[in-house]
Amino acid sequence: LGGSSAGAAAMPSLPNLAIATPDAAAPQLAEAAQGDRAAKQAFMAQASNQRTVSGERLVAPASPNIVQAGSIIPAALITGIRSDLPGQITAQVTANVYDSPTGRILLIPQGARLIGEYDSEIAAGQTRVLLAWDRLIMPDGRSIVLERQPGVDGAGFAGLQDRVNQHWGNLLKAAAVSTLLGVGAELGADSEDDLTRALRRGSQDTINQTGQQIVRRQLNVQPTLTIRPGHPLRVVLTRDLVLEPVGGAR
């Protein structure tokens, strides 16, 4: 009984810790709420724009043979995408694109090639690959620089989405290995002498750290996004392109 009383007296006071935690968090929550209110009040207190007439004026197109910003170039991937490594991509225009002012002059024919690249830096939970298009090559070999025009899907959402591999299997394997290492480190006979017990405890710490590192390494592995060849896409022009007619007007 005396040993039990001494062990009970040595136990930390858990109720005090449980009570102190909400009290310590309360000022932080109140400060965050006050900051949110201050930001909203500052937004409402911003000075209004007194100018009611724009100083800009309409300008004529730079050329009759122009595809203006906001136009869409429909295409499909020729090369696939796998986000594990950075790389270049190629797509083919799948429909004719005509001039913006009249819609009668063919400027980008079906079959033209698009050259670009994709963003291989994938964040946790990300399911879409960002695209940027750098060059447009006509069937006759002429080309124009596109200056990193964005790629979107058929609905206009940024990037493309196809297959996503979150590597859950590898993470579960790492967790299982970590658990087995921890269980093995805990096993020990009650009749161990002091030297054996000290050695076991030292190895137990090392094994636990190794298991944690294995799991942490798998948590840091970014998802793998795959876009298969043939996937449809759109190139959204953010600036005007002055081109040359291809064939006659329709």
mmCIF file of N, CA and C in Angstrom, residues 146-191:
data_model
loop_
_atom_site.group_PDB
_atom_site.id
_atom_site.type_symbol
_atom_site.label_atom_id
_atom_site.label_comp_id
_atom_site.label_asym_id
_atom_site.label_seq_id
_atom_site.Cartn_x
_atom_site.Cartn_y
_atom_site.Cartn_z
ATOM 1 N N LEU A 146 3.749 32.464 -77.579
ATOM 2 C CA LEU A 146 2.480 32.695 -76.873
ATOM 3 C C LEU A 146 2.652 33.353 -75.502
ATOM 4 N N GLU A 147 3.868 33.402 -74.977
ATOM 5 C CA GLU A 147 4.130 34.079 -73.701
ATOM 6 C C GLU A 147 3.301 33.492 -72.553
ATOM 7 N N ARG A 148 3.371 32.174 -72.427
ATOM 8 C CA ARG A 148 2.811 31.456 -71.278
ATOM 9 C C ARG A 148 1.306 31.719 -71.109
ATOM 10 N N GLN A 149 0.573 31.382 -72.133
ATOM 11 C CA GLN A 149 -0.878 31.467 -72.056
ATOM 12 C C GLN A 149 -1.414 30.289 -71.228
ATOM 13 N N PRO A 150 -2.431 30.515 -70.395
ATOM 14 C CA PRO A 150 -2.901 29.457 -69.491
ATOM 15 C C PRO A 150 -3.719 28.391 -70.213
ATOM 16 N N GLY A 151 -3.628 27.173 -69.690
ATOM 17 C CA GLY A 151 -4.440 26.071 -70.182
ATOM 18 C C GLY A 151 -5.562 25.755 -69.211
ATOM 19 N N VAL A 152 -6.759 25.479 -69.740
ATOM 20 C CA VAL A 152 -7.926 25.173 -68.913
ATOM 21 C C VAL A 152 -8.598 23.927 -69.469
ATOM 22 N N ASP A 153 -9.573 23.400 -68.700
ATOM 23 C CA ASP A 153 -10.332 22.256 -69.196
ATOM 24 C C ASP A 153 -11.520 22.739 -70.022
ATOM 25 N N GLY A 154 -12.363 21.804 -70.433
ATOM 26 C CA GLY A 154 -13.483 22.161 -71.289
ATOM 27 C C GLY A 154 -14.477 23.103 -70.657
ATOM 28 N N ALA A 155 -14.554 23.126 -69.322
ATOM 29 C CA ALA A 155 -15.478 24.016 -68.618
ATOM 30 C C ALA A 155 -14.844 25.347 -68.242
ATOM 31 N N GLY A 156 -13.557 25.520 -68.556
ATOM 32 C CA GLY A 156 -12.891 26.776 -68.249
ATOM 33 C C GLY A 156 -12.181 26.817 -66.913
ATOM 34 N N PHE A 157 -12.146 25.686 -66.189
ATOM 35 C CA PHE A 157 -11.433 25.654 -64.912
ATOM 36 C C PHE A 157 -9.935 25.541 -65.165
ATOM 37 N N ALA A 158 -9.146 26.254 -64.373
ATOM 38 C CA ALA A 158 -7.699 26.282 -64.565
ATOM 39 C C ALA A 158 -7.101 24.894 -64.390
ATOM 40 N N GLY A 159 -6.170 24.551 -65.284
ATOM 41 C CA GLY A 159 -5.496 23.266 -65.182
ATOM 42 C C GLY A 159 -6.327 22.112 -65.711
ATOM 43 N N LEU A 160 -5.741 20.919 -65.619
ATOM 44 C CA LEU A 160 -6.407 19.695 -66.072
ATOM 45 C C LEU A 160 -6.432 18.676 -64.941
ATOM 46 N N GLN A 161 -7.460 17.847 -64.939
ATOM 47 C CA GLN A 161 -7.610 16.805 -63.926
ATOM 48 C C GLN A 161 -7.940 15.487 -64.605
ATOM 49 N N ASP A 162 -7.206 14.432 -64.224
ATOM 50 C CA ASP A 162 -7.481 13.106 -64.774
ATOM 51 C C ASP A 162 -7.320 12.062 -63.669
ATOM 52 N N ARG A 163 -6.130 11.527 -63.504
ATOM 53 C CA ARG A 163 -5.894 10.510 -62.484
ATOM 54 C C ARG A 163 -5.046 11.083 -61.350
ATOM 55 N N VAL A 164 -5.402 10.714 -60.114
ATOM 56 C CA VAL A 164 -4.704 11.213 -58.924
ATOM 57 C C VAL A 164 -4.263 10.021 -58.085
ATOM 58 N N ASN A 165 -2.981 9.989 -57.741
ATOM 59 C CA ASN A 165 -2.436 8.951 -56.856
ATOM 60 C C ASN A 165 -1.914 9.630 -55.597
ATOM 61 N N GLN A 166 -2.622 9.446 -54.480
ATOM 62 C CA GLN A 166 -2.223 10.062 -53.215
ATOM 63 C C GLN A 166 -1.205 9.215 -52.448
ATOM 64 N N HIS A 167 -0.842 8.054 -52.958
ATOM 65 C CA HIS A 167 0.152 7.164 -52.339
ATOM 66 C C HIS A 167 -0.284 6.697 -50.949
ATOM 67 N N TRP A 168 -1.597 6.457 -50.787
ATOM 68 C CA TRP A 168 -2.073 5.985 -49.485
ATOM 69 C C TRP A 168 -1.492 4.612 -49.147
ATOM 70 N N GLY A 169 -1.295 3.756 -50.155
ATOM 71 C CA GLY A 169 -0.761 2.423 -49.891
ATOM 72 C C GLY A 169 0.620 2.480 -49.258
ATOM 73 N N ASN A 170 1.501 3.319 -49.809
ATOM 74 C CA ASN A 170 2.843 3.442 -49.242
ATOM 75 C C ASN A 170 2.799 4.021 -47.834
ATOM 76 N N LEU A 171 1.867 4.962 -47.604
ATOM 77 C CA LEU A 171 1.760 5.553 -46.269
ATOM 78 C C LEU A 171 1.296 4.516 -45.248
ATOM 79 N N LEU A 172 0.322 3.684 -45.638
ATOM 80 C CA LEU A 172 -0.148 2.639 -44.725
ATOM 81 C C LEU A 172 0.952 1.614 -44.445
ATOM 82 N N LYS A 173 1.743 1.290 -45.469
ATOM 83 C CA LYS A 173 2.861 0.371 -45.255
ATOM 84 C C LYS A 173 3.871 0.967 -44.278
ATOM 85 N N ALA A 174 4.173 2.258 -44.448
ATOM 86 C CA ALA A 174 5.118 2.912 -43.543
ATOM 87 C C ALA A 174 4.590 2.927 -42.118
ATOM 88 N N ALA A 175 3.283 3.182 -41.967
ATOM 89 C CA ALA A 175 2.693 3.177 -40.628
ATOM 90 C C ALA A 175 2.750 1.784 -40.010
ATOM 91 N N ALA A 176 2.517 0.751 -40.837
ATOM 92 C CA ALA A 176 2.579 -0.621 -40.324
ATOM 93 C C ALA A 176 3.994 -0.978 -39.886
ATOM 94 N N VAL A 177 4.988 -0.582 -40.686
ATOM 95 C CA VAL A 177 6.381 -0.853 -40.311
ATOM 96 C C VAL A 177 6.734 -0.139 -39.016
ATOM 97 N N SER A 178 6.295 1.124 -38.894
ATOM 98 C CA SER A 178 6.566 1.884 -37.670
ATOM 99 C C SER A 178 5.927 1.217 -36.458
ATOM 100 N N THR A 179 4.703 0.718 -36.631
ATOM 101 C CA THR A 179 4.022 0.042 -35.523
ATOM 102 C C THR A 179 4.744 -1.235 -35.120
ATOM 103 N N LEU A 180 5.165 -2.022 -36.119
ATOM 104 C CA LEU A 180 5.876 -3.268 -35.818
ATOM 105 C C LEU A 180 7.200 -2.998 -35.111
ATOM 106 N N LEU A 181 7.898 -1.953 -35.550
ATOM 107 C CA LEU A 181 9.155 -1.601 -34.883
ATOM 108 C C LEU A 181 8.912 -1.206 -33.433
ATOM 109 N N GLY A 182 7.827 -0.435 -33.210
ATOM 110 C CA GLY A 182 7.515 -0.015 -31.846
ATOM 111 C C GLY A 182 7.131 -1.181 -30.964
ATOM 112 N N VAL A 183 6.348 -2.126 -31.521
ATOM 113 C CA VAL A 183 5.950 -3.301 -30.740
ATOM 114 C C VAL A 183 7.165 -4.146 -30.405
ATOM 115 N N GLY A 184 8.050 -4.335 -31.389
ATOM 116 C CA GLY A 184 9.250 -5.122 -31.134
ATOM 117 C C GLY A 184 10.140 -4.493 -30.087
ATOM 118 N N ALA A 185 10.203 -3.166 -30.078
ATOM 119 C CA ALA A 185 11.041 -2.485 -29.091
ATOM 120 C C ALA A 185 10.459 -2.592 -27.693
ATOM 121 N N GLU A 186 9.139 -2.726 -27.579
ATOM 122 C CA GLU A 186 8.502 -2.800 -26.264
ATOM 123 C C GLU A 186 8.626 -4.178 -25.626
ATOM 124 N N LEU A 187 8.847 -5.201 -26.465
ATOM 125 C CA LEU A 187 8.913 -6.562 -25.935
ATOM 126 C C LEU A 187 10.172 -6.744 -25.089
ATOM 127 N N GLY A 188 10.008 -7.269 -23.925
ATOM 128 C CA GLY A 188 11.156 -7.518 -23.057
ATOM 129 C C GLY A 188 10.734 -8.354 -21.865
ATOM 130 N N ALA A 189 11.636 -9.130 -21.369
ATOM 131 C CA ALA A 189 11.309 -10.005 -20.238
ATOM 132 C C ALA A 189 11.372 -9.220 -18.941
ATOM 133 N N ASP A 190 10.527 -9.632 -17.981
ATOM 134 C CA ASP A 190 10.517 -8.965 -16.678
ATOM 135 C C ASP A 190 11.789 -9.247 -15.890
ATOM 136 N N SER A 191 12.466 -10.326 -16.254
ATOM 137 C CA SER A 191 13.642 -10.729 -15.483
ATOM 138 C C SER A 191 14.937 -10.112 -16.016
#
